[in-house]
Amino acid sequence: MGVLTQNVLRDGHAPDLPVAGDPGLDTAGVPLEVDGVACVFGDETGLRPTTLALRPGEFVSVLGPSGCGKSTLLRCLAGLQTPQSGTIRFGERTVFEADSGVDLAPRARRIGMVFQDLALWPHLSAFENVAFPLRVAKPAIDRGRVEHRVTEALETVGLGSHAVKLPHQLSGGQQQRVAVARAIVARPDVLLMDEPFSALDAALKIQLREELKSLTHAIGVTTVFVTHDQEEAMGLSDRIAVLFDGRVQQFSSPQHLYERPATEMVAGFIGAFNSLPDRRGGVRPEAVTLATADGEPDPAADLTYAGVVRACDYRGGFFRIAASIPGVEKPWIVDARRACAPGSRVHLGVRVADVIGFDGADPAP
């Protein structure tokens, strides 16, 4: 079930929705503040004290491996999990504050939510699935306005002509769009998404994430998107919060994360990263030049390492080569124009200017 449906069934109340005027789906967006929020479970997993500030209308991905605390953070924002400490604000409204006991129910937080399993009602048409949060809203919304809002939401996601179809009559991508339309139809202050593309094939993921990026920026809604897929986060986000072990390791733009990771752990999670033998930094694959052992090393390289090719795969337009070098545990990844046979010896060149070092700090994005 979607979050609005859960609210009705769990506490007997319909979601509270703003009804003054009918300005369309566009919204100015609200800032979102998380200040010292912690939610730690008995096995010591969960979310350690976390502070984040999102700009109005910003699209932020929360990225990390399984068990890092990203879904716990999302549930705290939604009001589905109660933190032990901290404050959460959506714009001018405090929706949670541990010290004062403020803890708004999910229905009162003005959120839209899209789950991994989509949670569409199988017996309702696309139109009625999208209309559901409006039909149970308090105060009631008149029938004409409901129809207008639902039609607008479906047209916004490109499903205006599929309104009467049941979920099983829709493709996976179309079902995803229905779930998004349902999440935005009530004009939420904040849109929360929990790995909504994880069950889709690669080509459809790319298509839908481009549509989602355009949609959220067009309507101006502040969005928090949880994922473990680094490519997905890089392609969608204005900024990314990287979590490990319940703590935010870095909160920066995709480019800043890739080019200036704060730690080796972040560097290794955001794209391929080649550690130097002295472990005082490393380089990205595109910064490494390759020459065969019987050829001349790159004269522009400040550092040259002898390596042995372990694997070579064609990736469409280039070959991805894995080569081991002395003093480094993981093989280096290098992208090259030509193939190299496994077992062959190579020279790997690096310019000092391309080396990424770590000081544990997170410079401003």
PDB file of C-alpha atoms in Angstrom, residues 25-30 54-61 112-114 153 156-157 176-177 179-181 183-185 187-193 196-197 207-226 232-233 235-239:
ATOM      1  CA  LEU A  25       0.888  20.975 -10.195  1.00  0.00           C
ATOM      2  CA  ASP A  26       3.579  23.661 -10.125  1.00  0.00           C
ATOM      3  CA  THR A  27       4.915  24.476  -6.666  1.00  0.00           C
ATOM      4  CA  ALA A  28       7.642  26.762  -5.372  1.00  0.00           C
ATOM      5  CA  GLY A  29       9.148  23.873  -3.394  1.00  0.00           C
ATOM      6  CA  VAL A  30      10.102  24.016   0.275  1.00  0.00           C
ATOM      7  CA  LEU A  54      17.920  20.656   1.136  1.00  0.00           C
ATOM      8  CA  ARG A  55      17.137  23.690  -0.982  1.00  0.00           C
ATOM      9  CA  PRO A  56      13.593  24.376  -2.221  1.00  0.00           C
ATOM     10  CA  GLY A  57      12.826  22.189  -5.248  1.00  0.00           C
ATOM     11  CA  GLU A  58      16.125  20.320  -4.997  1.00  0.00           C
ATOM     12  CA  PHE A  59      16.455  16.671  -6.068  1.00  0.00           C
ATOM     13  CA  VAL A  60      18.672  14.842  -3.567  1.00  0.00           C
ATOM     14  CA  SER A  61      19.602  11.178  -3.706  1.00  0.00           C
ATOM     15  CA  GLY A 112       4.035  12.086  -1.665  1.00  0.00           C
ATOM     16  CA  MET A 113       5.731   8.702  -1.649  1.00  0.00           C
ATOM     17  CA  VAL A 114       6.654   6.108  -4.262  1.00  0.00           C
ATOM     18  CA  ALA A 153      -1.412  14.401 -13.193  1.00  0.00           C
ATOM     19  CA  THR A 156       1.890  15.173 -16.873  1.00  0.00           C
ATOM     20  CA  VAL A 157       3.334  11.641 -16.805  1.00  0.00           C
ATOM     21  CA  GLN A 176       5.689   3.342 -12.501  1.00  0.00           C
ATOM     22  CA  ARG A 177       4.248   6.508 -14.027  1.00  0.00           C
ATOM     23  CA  ALA A 179       2.628   5.600  -8.991  1.00  0.00           C
ATOM     24  CA  VAL A 180       4.427   8.895  -9.617  1.00  0.00           C
ATOM     25  CA  ALA A 181       1.179  10.580 -10.704  1.00  0.00           C
ATOM     26  CA  ALA A 183       2.364  10.773  -5.440  1.00  0.00           C
ATOM     27  CA  ILE A 184       2.194  14.261  -6.986  1.00  0.00           C
ATOM     28  CA  VAL A 185      -1.573  14.651  -7.444  1.00  0.00           C
ATOM     29  CA  ARG A 187       0.647  18.738  -4.516  1.00  0.00           C
ATOM     30  CA  PRO A 188       2.992  17.541  -1.761  1.00  0.00           C
ATOM     31  CA  ASP A 189       5.636  19.731  -0.174  1.00  0.00           C
ATOM     32  CA  VAL A 190       8.106  16.856  -0.337  1.00  0.00           C
ATOM     33  CA  LEU A 191       8.313  13.811  -2.638  1.00  0.00           C
ATOM     34  CA  LEU A 192       9.928  10.687  -1.136  1.00  0.00           C
ATOM     35  CA  MET A 193      11.018   7.786  -3.352  1.00  0.00           C
ATOM     36  CA  PRO A 196      11.358   2.864  -7.318  1.00  0.00           C
ATOM     37  CA  PHE A 197      13.315   1.698 -10.398  1.00  0.00           C
ATOM     38  CA  GLN A 207      14.161   6.502 -19.846  1.00  0.00           C
ATOM     39  CA  LEU A 208      12.189   6.860 -16.618  1.00  0.00           C
ATOM     40  CA  ARG A 209      14.912   8.604 -14.666  1.00  0.00           C
ATOM     41  CA  GLU A 210      15.172  11.246 -17.393  1.00  0.00           C
ATOM     42  CA  GLU A 211      11.391  11.692 -17.265  1.00  0.00           C
ATOM     43  CA  LEU A 212      11.443  11.888 -13.463  1.00  0.00           C
ATOM     44  CA  LYS A 213      14.241  14.446 -13.447  1.00  0.00           C
ATOM     45  CA  SER A 214      12.363  16.662 -15.906  1.00  0.00           C
ATOM     46  CA  LEU A 215       9.068  16.252 -14.036  1.00  0.00           C
ATOM     47  CA  THR A 216      10.336  17.057 -10.549  1.00  0.00           C
ATOM     48  CA  HIS A 217      12.178  20.140 -11.764  1.00  0.00           C
ATOM     49  CA  ALA A 218       9.170  21.264 -13.816  1.00  0.00           C
ATOM     50  CA  ILE A 219       6.757  21.099 -10.876  1.00  0.00           C
ATOM     51  CA  GLY A 220       9.392  22.297  -8.396  1.00  0.00           C
ATOM     52  CA  VAL A 221       8.833  19.690  -5.701  1.00  0.00           C
ATOM     53  CA  THR A 222      11.627  18.981  -3.204  1.00  0.00           C
ATOM     54  CA  THR A 223      12.574  15.329  -3.714  1.00  0.00           C
ATOM     55  CA  VAL A 224      14.461  12.732  -1.662  1.00  0.00           C
ATOM     56  CA  PHE A 225      15.363   9.631  -3.679  1.00  0.00           C
ATOM     57  CA  VAL A 226      16.836   6.557  -1.966  1.00  0.00           C
ATOM     58  CA  GLU A 232      21.065   6.308 -11.044  1.00  0.00           C
ATOM     59  CA  ALA A 233      22.020   8.817  -8.347  1.00  0.00           C
ATOM     60  CA  GLY A 235      22.136  10.900 -13.438  1.00  0.00           C
ATOM     61  CA  LEU A 236      19.206  12.226 -11.396  1.00  0.00           C
ATOM     62  CA  SER A 237      20.502  14.368  -8.584  1.00  0.00           C
ATOM     63  CA  ASP A 238      21.304  17.973  -7.879  1.00  0.00           C
ATOM     64  CA  ARG A 239      23.213  16.665  -4.859  1.00  0.00           C
TER      65      ARG A 239
END
